[in-house]
PDB file of C-alpha atoms and ligand atoms in Angstrom:
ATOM      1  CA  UNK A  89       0.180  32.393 -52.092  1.00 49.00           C
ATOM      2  CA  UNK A  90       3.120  30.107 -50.249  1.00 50.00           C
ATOM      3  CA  UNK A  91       3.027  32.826 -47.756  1.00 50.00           C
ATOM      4  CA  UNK A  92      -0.277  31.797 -46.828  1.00 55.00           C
ATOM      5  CA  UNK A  93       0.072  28.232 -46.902  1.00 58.00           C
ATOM      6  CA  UNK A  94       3.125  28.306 -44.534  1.00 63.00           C
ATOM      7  CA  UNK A  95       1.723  30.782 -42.249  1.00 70.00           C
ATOM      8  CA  UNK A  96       1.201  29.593 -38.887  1.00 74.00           C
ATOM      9  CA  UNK A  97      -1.982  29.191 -37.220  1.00 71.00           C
ATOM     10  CA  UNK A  98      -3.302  31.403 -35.110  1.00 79.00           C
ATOM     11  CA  UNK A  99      -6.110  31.619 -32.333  1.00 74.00           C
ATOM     12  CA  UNK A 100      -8.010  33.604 -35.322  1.00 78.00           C
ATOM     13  CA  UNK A 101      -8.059  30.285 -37.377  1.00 83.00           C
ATOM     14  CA  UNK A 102      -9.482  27.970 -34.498  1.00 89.00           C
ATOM     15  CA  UNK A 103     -13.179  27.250 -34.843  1.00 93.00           C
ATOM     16  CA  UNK A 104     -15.256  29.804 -33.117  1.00 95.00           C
ATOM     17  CA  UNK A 105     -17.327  28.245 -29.508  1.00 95.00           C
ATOM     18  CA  UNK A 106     -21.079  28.758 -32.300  1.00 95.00           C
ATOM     19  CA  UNK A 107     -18.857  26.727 -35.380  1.00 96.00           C
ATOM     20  CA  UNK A 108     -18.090  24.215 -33.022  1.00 96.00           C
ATOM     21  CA  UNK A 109     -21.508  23.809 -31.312  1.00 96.00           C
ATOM     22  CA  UNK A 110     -22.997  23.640 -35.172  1.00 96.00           C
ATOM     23  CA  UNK A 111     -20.436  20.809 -36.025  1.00 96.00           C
ATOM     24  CA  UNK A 112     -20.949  19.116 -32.985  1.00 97.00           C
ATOM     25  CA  UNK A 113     -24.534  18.850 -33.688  1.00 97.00           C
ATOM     26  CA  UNK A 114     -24.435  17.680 -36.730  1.00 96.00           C
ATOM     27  CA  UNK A 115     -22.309  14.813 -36.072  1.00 96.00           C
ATOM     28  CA  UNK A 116     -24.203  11.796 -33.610  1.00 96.00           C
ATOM     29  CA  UNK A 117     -25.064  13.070 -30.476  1.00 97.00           C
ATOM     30  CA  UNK A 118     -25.394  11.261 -26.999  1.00 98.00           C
ATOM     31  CA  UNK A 119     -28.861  10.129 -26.459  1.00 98.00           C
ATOM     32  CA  UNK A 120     -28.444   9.707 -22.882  1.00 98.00           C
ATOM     33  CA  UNK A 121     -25.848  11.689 -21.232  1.00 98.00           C
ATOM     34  CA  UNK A 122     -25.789  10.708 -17.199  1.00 99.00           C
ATOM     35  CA  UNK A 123     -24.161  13.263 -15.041  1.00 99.00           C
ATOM     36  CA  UNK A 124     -22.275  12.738 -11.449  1.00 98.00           C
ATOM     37  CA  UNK A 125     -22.166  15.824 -10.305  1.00 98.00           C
ATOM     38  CA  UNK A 126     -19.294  16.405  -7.652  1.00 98.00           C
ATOM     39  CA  UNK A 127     -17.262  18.850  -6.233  1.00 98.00           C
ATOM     40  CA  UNK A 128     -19.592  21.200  -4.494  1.00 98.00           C
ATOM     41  CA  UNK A 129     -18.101  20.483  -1.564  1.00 98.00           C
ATOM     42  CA  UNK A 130     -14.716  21.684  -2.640  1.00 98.00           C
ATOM     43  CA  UNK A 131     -15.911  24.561  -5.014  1.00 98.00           C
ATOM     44  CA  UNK A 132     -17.149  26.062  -1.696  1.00 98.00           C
ATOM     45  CA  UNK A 133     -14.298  25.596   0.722  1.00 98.00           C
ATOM     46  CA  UNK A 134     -12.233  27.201  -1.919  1.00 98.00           C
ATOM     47  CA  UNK A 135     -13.835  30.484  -1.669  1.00 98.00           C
ATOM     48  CA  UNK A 136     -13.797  29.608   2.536  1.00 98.00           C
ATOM     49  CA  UNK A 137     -17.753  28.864   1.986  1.00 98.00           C
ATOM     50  CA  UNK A 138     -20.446  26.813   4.106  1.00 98.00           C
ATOM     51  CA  UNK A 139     -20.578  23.444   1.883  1.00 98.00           C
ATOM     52  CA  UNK A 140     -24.191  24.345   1.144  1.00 98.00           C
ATOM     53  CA  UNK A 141     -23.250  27.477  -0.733  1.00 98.00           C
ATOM     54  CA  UNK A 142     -21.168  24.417  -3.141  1.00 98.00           C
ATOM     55  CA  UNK A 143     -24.289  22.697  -3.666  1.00 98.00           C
ATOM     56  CA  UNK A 144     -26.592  25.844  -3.771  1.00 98.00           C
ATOM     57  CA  UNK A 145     -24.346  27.071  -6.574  1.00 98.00           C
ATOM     58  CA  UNK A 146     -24.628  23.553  -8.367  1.00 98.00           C
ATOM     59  CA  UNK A 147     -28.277  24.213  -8.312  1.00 98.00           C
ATOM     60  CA  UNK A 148     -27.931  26.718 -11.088  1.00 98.00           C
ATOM     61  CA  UNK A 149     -25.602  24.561 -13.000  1.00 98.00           C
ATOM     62  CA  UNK A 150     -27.946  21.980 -12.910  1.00 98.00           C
ATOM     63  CA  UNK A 151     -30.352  24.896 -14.843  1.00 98.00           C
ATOM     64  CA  UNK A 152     -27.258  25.797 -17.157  1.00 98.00           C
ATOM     65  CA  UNK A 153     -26.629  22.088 -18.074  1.00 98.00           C
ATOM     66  CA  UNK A 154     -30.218  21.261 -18.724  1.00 98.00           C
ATOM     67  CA  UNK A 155     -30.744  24.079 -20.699  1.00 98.00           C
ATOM     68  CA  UNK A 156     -28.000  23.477 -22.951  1.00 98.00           C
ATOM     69  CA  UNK A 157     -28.257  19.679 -22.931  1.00 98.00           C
ATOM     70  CA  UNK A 158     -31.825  20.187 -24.779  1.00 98.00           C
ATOM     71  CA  UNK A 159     -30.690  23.054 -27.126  1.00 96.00           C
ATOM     72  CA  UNK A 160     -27.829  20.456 -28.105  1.00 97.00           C
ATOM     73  CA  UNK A 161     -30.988  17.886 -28.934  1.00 97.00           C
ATOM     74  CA  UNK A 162     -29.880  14.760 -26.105  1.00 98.00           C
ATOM     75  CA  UNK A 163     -32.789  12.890 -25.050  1.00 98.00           C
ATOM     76  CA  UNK A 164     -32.155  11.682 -21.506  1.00 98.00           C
ATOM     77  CA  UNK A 165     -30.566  14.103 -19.370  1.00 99.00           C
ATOM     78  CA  UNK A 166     -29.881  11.765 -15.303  1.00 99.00           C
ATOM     79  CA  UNK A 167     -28.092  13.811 -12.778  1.00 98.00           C
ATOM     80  CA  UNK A 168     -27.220  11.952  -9.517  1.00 98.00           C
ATOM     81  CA  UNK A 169     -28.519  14.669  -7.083  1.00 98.00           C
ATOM     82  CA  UNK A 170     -28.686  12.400  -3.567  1.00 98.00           C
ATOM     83  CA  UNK A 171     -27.618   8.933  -3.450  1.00 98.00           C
ATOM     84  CA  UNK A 172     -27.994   6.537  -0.962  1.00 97.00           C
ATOM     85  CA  UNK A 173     -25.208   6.908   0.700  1.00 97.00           C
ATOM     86  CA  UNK A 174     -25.687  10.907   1.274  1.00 98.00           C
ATOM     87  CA  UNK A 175     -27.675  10.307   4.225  1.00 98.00           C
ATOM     88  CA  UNK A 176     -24.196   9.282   6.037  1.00 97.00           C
ATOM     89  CA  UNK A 177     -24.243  13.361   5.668  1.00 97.00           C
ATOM     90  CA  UNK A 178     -24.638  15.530   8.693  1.00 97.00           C
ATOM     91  CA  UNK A 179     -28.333  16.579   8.766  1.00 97.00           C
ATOM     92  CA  UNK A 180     -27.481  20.328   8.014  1.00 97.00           C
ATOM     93  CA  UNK A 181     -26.256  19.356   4.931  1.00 98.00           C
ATOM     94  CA  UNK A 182     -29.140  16.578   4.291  1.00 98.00           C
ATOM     95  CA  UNK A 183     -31.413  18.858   4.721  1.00 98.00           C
ATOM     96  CA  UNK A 184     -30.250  21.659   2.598  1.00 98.00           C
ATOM     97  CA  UNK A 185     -30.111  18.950  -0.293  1.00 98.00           C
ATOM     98  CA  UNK A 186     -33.639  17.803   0.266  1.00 98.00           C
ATOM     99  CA  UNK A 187     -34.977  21.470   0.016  1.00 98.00           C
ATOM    100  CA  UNK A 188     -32.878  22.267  -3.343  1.00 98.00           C
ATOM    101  CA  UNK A 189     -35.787  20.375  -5.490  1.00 97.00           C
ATOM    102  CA  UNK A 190     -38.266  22.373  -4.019  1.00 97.00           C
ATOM    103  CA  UNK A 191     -36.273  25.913  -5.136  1.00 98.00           C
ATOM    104  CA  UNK A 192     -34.936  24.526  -8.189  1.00 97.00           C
ATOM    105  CA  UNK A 193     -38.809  23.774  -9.249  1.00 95.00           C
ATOM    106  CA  UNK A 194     -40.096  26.468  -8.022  1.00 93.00           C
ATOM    107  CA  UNK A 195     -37.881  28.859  -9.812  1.00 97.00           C
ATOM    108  CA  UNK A 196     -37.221  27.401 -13.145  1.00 97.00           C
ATOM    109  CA  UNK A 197     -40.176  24.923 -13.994  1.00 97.00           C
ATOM    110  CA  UNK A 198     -41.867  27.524 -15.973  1.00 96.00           C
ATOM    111  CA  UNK A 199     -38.661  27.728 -17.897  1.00 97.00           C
ATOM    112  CA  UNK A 200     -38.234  23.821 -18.049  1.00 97.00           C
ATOM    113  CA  UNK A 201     -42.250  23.546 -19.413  1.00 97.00           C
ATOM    114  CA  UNK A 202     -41.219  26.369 -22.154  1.00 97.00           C
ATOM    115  CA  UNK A 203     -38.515  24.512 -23.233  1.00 98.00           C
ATOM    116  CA  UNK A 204     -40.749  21.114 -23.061  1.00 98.00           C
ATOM    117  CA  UNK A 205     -38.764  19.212 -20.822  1.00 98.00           C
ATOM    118  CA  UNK A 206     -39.823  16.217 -18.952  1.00 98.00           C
ATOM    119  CA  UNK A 207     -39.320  15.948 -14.955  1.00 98.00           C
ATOM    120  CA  UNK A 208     -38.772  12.337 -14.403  1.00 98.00           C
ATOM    121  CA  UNK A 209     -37.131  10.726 -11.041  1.00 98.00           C
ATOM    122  CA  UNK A 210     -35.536   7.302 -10.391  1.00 98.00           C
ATOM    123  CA  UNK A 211     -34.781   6.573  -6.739  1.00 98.00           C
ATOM    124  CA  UNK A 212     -36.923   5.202  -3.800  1.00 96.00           C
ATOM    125  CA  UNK A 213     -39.206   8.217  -2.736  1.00 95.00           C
ATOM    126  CA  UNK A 214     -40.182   6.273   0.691  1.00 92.00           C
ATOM    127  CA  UNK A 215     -37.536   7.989   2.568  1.00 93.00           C
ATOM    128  CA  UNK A 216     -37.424  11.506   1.100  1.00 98.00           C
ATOM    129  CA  UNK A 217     -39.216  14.471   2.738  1.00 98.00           C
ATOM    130  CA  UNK A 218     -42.356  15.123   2.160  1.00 98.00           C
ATOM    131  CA  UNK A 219     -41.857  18.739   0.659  1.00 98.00           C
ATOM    132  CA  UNK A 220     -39.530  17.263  -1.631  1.00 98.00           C
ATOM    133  CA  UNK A 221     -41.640  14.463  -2.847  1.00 97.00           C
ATOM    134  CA  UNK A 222     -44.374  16.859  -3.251  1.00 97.00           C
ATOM    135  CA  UNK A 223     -41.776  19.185  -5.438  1.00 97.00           C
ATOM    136  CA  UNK A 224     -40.795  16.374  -7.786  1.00 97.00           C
ATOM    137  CA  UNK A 225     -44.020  14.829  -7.975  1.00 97.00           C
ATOM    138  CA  UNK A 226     -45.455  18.471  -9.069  1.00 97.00           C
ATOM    139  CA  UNK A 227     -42.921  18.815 -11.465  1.00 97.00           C
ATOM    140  CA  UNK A 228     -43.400  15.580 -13.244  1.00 98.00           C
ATOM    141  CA  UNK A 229     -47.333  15.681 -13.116  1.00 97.00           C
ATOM    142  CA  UNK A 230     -46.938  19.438 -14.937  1.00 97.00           C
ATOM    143  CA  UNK A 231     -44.177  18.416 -17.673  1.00 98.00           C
ATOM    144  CA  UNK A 232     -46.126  14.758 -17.584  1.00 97.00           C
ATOM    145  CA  UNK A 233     -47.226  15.758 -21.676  1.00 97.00           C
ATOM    146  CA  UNK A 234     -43.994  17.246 -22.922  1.00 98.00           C
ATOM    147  CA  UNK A 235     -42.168  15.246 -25.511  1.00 98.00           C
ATOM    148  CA  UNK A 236     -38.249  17.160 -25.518  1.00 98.00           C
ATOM    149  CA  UNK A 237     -35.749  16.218 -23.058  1.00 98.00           C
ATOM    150  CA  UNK A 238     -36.424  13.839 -20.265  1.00 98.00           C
ATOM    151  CA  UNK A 239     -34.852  15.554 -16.823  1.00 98.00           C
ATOM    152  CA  UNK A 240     -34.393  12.093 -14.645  1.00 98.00           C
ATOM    153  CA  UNK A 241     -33.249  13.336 -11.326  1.00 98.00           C
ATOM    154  CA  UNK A 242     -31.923  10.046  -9.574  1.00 98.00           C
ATOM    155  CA  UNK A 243     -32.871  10.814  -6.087  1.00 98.00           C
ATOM    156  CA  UNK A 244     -32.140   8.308  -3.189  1.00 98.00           C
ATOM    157  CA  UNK A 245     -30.378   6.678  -5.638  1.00 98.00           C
ATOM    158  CA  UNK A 246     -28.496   3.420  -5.306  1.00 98.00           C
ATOM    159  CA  UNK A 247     -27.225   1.057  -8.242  1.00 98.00           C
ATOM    160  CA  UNK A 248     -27.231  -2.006  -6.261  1.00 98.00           C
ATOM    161  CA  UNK A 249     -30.111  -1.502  -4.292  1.00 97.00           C
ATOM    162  CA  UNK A 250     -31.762  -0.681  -7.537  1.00 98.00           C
ATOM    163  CA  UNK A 251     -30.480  -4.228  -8.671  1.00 98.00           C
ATOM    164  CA  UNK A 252     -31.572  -6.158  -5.993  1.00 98.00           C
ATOM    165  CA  UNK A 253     -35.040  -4.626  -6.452  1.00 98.00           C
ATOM    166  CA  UNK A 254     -34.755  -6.087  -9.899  1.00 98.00           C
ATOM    167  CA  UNK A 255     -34.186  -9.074  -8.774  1.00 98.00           C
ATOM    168  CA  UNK A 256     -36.546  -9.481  -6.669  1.00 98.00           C
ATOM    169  CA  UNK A 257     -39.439  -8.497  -8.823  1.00 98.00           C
ATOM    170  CA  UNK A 258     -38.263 -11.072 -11.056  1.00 98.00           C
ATOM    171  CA  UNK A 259     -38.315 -14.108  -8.633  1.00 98.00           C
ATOM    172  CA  UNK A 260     -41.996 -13.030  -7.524  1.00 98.00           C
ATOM    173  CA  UNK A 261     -42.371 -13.401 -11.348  1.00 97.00           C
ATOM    174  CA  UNK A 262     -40.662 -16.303 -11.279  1.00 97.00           C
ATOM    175  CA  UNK A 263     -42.784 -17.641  -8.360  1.00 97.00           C
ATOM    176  CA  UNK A 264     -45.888 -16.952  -9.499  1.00 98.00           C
ATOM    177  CA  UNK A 265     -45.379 -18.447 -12.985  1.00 97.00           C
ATOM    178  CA  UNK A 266     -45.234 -15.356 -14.888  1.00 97.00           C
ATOM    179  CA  UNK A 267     -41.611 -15.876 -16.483  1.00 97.00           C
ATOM    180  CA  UNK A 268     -39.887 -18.924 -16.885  1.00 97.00           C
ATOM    181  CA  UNK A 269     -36.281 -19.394 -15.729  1.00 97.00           C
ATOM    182  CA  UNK A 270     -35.177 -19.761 -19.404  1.00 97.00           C
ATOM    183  CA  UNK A 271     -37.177 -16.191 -20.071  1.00 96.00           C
ATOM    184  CA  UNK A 272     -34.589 -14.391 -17.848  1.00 97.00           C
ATOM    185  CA  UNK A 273     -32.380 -12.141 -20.059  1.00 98.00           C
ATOM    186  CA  UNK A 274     -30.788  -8.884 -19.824  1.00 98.00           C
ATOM    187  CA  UNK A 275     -33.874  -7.658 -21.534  1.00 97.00           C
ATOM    188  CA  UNK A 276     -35.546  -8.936 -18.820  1.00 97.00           C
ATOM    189  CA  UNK A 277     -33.535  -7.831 -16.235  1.00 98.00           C
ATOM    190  CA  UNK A 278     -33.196  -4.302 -17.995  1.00 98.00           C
ATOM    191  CA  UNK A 279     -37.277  -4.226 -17.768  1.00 98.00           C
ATOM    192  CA  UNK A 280     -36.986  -4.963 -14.291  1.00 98.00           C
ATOM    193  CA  UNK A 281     -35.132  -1.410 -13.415  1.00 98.00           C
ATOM    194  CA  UNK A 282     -36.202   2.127 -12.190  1.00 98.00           C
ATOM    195  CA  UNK A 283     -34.845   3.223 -15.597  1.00 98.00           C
ATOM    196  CA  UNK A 284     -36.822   0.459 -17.619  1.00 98.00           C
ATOM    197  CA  UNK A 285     -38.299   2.954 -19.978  1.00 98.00           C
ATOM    198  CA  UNK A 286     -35.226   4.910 -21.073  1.00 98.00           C
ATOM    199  CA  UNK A 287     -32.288   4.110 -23.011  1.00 98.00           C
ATOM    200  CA  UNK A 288     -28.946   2.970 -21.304  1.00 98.00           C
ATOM    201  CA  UNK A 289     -26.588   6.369 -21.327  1.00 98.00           C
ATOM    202  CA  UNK A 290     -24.178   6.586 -23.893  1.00 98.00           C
ATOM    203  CA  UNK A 291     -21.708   8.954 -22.380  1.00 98.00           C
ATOM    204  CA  UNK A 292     -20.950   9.778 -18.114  1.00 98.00           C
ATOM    205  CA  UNK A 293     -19.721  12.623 -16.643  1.00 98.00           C
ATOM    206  CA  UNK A 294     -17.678  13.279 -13.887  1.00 98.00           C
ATOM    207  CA  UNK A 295     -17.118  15.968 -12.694  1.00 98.00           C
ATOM    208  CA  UNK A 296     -14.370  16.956  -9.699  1.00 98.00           C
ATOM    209  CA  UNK A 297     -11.422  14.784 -10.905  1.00 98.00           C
ATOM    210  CA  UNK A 298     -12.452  11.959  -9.181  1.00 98.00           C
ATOM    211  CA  UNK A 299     -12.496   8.701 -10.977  1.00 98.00           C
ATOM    212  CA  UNK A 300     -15.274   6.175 -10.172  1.00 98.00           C
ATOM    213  CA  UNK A 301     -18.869   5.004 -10.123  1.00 98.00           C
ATOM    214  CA  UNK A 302     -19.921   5.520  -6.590  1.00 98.00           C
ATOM    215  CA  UNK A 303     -23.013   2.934  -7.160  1.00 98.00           C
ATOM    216  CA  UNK A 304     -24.147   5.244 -10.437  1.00 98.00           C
ATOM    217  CA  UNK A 305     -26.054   3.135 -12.733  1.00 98.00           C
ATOM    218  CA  UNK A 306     -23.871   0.083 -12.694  1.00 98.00           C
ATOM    219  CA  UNK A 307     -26.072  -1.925 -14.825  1.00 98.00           C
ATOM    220  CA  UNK A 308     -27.086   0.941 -17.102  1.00 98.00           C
ATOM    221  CA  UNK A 309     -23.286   2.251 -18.051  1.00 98.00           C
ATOM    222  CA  UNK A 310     -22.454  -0.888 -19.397  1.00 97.00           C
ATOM    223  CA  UNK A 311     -21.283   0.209 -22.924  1.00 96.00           C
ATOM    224  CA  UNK A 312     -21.633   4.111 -21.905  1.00 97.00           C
ATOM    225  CA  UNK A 313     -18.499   6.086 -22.631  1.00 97.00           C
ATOM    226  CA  UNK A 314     -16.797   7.621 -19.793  1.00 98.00           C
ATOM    227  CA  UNK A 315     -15.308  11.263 -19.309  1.00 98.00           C
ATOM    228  CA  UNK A 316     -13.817  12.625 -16.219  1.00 98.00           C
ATOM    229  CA  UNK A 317     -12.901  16.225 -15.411  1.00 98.00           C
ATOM    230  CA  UNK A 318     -11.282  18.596 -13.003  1.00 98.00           C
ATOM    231  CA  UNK A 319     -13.458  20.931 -13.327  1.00 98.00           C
ATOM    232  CA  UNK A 320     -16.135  20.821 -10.362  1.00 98.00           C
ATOM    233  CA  UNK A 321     -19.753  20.854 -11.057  1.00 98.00           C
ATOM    234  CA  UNK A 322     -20.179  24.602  -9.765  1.00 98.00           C
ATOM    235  CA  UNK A 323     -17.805  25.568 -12.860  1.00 98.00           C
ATOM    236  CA  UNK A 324     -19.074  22.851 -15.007  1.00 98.00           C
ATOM    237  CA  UNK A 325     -20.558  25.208 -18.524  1.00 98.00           C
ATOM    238  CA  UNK A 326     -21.669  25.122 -22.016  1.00 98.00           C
ATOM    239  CA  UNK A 327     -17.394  24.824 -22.896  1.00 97.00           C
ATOM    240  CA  UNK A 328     -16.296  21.820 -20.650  1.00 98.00           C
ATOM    241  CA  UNK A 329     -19.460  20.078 -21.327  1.00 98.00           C
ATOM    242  CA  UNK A 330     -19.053  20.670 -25.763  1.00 98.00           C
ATOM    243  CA  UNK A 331     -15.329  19.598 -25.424  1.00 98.00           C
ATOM    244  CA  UNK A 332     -16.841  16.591 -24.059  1.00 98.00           C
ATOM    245  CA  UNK A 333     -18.994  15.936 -26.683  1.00 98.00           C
ATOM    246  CA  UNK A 334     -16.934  16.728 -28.936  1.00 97.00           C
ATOM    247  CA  UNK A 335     -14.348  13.989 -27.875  1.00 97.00           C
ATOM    248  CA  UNK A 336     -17.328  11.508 -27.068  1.00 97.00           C
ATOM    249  CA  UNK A 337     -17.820  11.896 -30.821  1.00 96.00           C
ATOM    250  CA  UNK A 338     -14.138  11.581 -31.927  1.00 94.00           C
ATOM    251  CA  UNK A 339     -14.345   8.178 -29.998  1.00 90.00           C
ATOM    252  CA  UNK A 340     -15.337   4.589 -31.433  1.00 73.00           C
ATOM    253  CA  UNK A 341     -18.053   2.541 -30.070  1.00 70.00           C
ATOM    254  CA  UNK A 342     -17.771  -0.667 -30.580  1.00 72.00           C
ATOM    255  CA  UNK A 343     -20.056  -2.298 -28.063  1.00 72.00           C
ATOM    256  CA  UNK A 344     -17.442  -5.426 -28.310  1.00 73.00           C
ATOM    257  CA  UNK A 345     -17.092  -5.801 -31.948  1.00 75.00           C
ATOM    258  CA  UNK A 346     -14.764  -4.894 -34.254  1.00 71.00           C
ATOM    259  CA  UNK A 347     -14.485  -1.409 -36.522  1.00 66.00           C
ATOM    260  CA  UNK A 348     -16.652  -1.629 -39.702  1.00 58.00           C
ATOM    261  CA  UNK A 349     -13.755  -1.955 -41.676  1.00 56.00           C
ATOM    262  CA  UNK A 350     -11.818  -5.042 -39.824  1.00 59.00           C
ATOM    263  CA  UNK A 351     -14.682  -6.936 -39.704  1.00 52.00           C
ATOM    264  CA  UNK A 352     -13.464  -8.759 -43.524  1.00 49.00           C
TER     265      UNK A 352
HETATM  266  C1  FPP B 595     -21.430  15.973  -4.547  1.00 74.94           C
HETATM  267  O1  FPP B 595     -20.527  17.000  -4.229  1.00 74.94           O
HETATM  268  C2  FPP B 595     -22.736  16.541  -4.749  1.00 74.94           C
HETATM  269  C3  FPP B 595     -23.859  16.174  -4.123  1.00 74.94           C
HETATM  270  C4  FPP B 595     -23.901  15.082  -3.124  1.00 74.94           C
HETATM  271  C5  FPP B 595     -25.129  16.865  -4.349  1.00 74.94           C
HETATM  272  C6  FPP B 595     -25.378  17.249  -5.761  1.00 74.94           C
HETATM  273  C7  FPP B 595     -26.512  18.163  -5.808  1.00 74.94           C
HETATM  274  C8  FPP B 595     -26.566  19.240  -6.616  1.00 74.94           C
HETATM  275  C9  FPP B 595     -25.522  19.581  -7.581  1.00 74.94           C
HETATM  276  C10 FPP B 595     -27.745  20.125  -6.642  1.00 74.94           C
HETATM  277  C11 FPP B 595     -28.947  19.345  -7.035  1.00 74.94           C
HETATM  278  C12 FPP B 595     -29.993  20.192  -7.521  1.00 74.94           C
HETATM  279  C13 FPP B 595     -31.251  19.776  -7.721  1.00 74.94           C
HETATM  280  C14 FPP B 595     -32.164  20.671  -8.382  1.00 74.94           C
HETATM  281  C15 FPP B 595     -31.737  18.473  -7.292  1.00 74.94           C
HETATM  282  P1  FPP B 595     -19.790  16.959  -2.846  1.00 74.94           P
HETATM  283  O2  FPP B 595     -20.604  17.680  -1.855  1.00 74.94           O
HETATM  284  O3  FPP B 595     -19.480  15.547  -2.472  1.00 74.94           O
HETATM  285  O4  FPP B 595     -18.475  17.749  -3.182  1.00 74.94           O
HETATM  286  P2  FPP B 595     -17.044  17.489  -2.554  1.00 74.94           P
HETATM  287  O5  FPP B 595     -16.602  16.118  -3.004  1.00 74.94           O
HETATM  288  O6  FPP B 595     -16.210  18.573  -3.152  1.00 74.94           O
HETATM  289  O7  FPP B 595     -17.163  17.603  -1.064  1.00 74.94           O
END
């Protein structure tokens, strides 16, 4: 009997990757998980790659991560595919990311309908291609009725152009009497964003080791948990992306206050 108290543990006794993905979702998940995906680049140049084989193989982990982001039960699923600072890119590359929509919808959407996910896009569309407006577009008119995960691919995305969109839609409010200055909140402000239906994220990823924003939601991420990791998104898989959940759910939110039990 001591025998077995005292004995060591072994890589036998460690939960098993389906025990931990079954405690995992039984404790609270992230709602919104948003998703900077980086390191294509340098996943490719490793193995002496063009860049665009990096971001070609990210296409599929976008599939992987989607897949598994909806079996885990998160609601919002936002991956920062092209910001608005990509197009500093040379075109080669720019237009190898413009075309990826296109192949990503056209091979998996059947897969993303049976799994009733919903193709939504935040970004200003004016500037994209038109093949790859036409993908998206398509995708989000044909998963337009499903009710599972929402797929928000921020496209031409830019946090503080996004803002100062905002804010400009409120002073025409403002100007043509439809809100009062006293009416301006972060509600309103919130309501006032390319994201204004969804729920802020509660948890970023990084992927690539590197450590900041890069105009990402900047408004949104207020109160989101952060979580940066080596591992670049072409590697990114079911295990990094459960270990960080599972630490996301061994931290304490607070949103500013206090823990339950302090606040006597
Ligand atoms: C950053 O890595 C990545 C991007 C700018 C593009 C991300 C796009 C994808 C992962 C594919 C998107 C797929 C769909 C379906 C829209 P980087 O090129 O900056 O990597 P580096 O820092 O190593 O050079």
């Amino acid at each position: 009997m001591f025998g077995k108290l005292l004995r060591k543990k072994t890589a036998a006794d460690l939960p098993s990757y389906e025990e931990r993905l079954a405690a995992a979702k039984e404790r609270p998940m992230p709602v919104h998980i948003a998703i900077i995906m980086d390191g294509n680049g340098r996943w490719a140049k490793q193995r002496k790659l063009p860049r665009i084989a990096g971001h070609h193989e990210g296409m599929k982990t976008v599939r992987k991560t989607t897949l598994f982001a909806s079996r885990l039960g998160v609601e919002v699923l936002t991956l920062y595919a092209f910001s608005t600072e990509n197009w500093k890119r040379p075109k080669r590359e720019i237009d190898f990311l413009m075309k990826l929509p296109g192949e990503f919808l056209s091979t998996y959407l059947p897969e993303l309908v049976e799994n009733n996910v919903k193709v939504e896009m935040i970004g200003s569309a004016d500037l994209l291609p038109v093949h790859t407006k036409e993908a998206i577009e398509r995708a989000m008119q044909e998963t337009s009725s499903n009710d599972g995960m929402v797929l928000n691919f921020a496209m031409n995305y830019g946090s503080r152009f996004e803002i100062s969109e905002a804010v400009k839609k409120i002073a025409v409010q403002l100007q043509q009497d439809e809100l009062a200055l006293s009416e301006i909140t972060e509600e309103t402000v919130s309501k006032a964003m390319m994201t204004c239906h969804l729920p802020d994220p509660d948890l970023l990823i990084r992927t690539s080791g590197e450590v900041r924003l890069s105009n990402f939601m900047l408004w949104q991420l207020a109160y989101a948990e952060l979580a940066f990791t080596e591992v670049l998104w072409p590697d990114f898989d079911e295990h990094t992306m459960l270990t960080i959940i599972e630490d996301y759910q061994k931290r304490s939110r607070r949103f500013g206050s206090l823990e339950g039990n302090e606040l006597t």
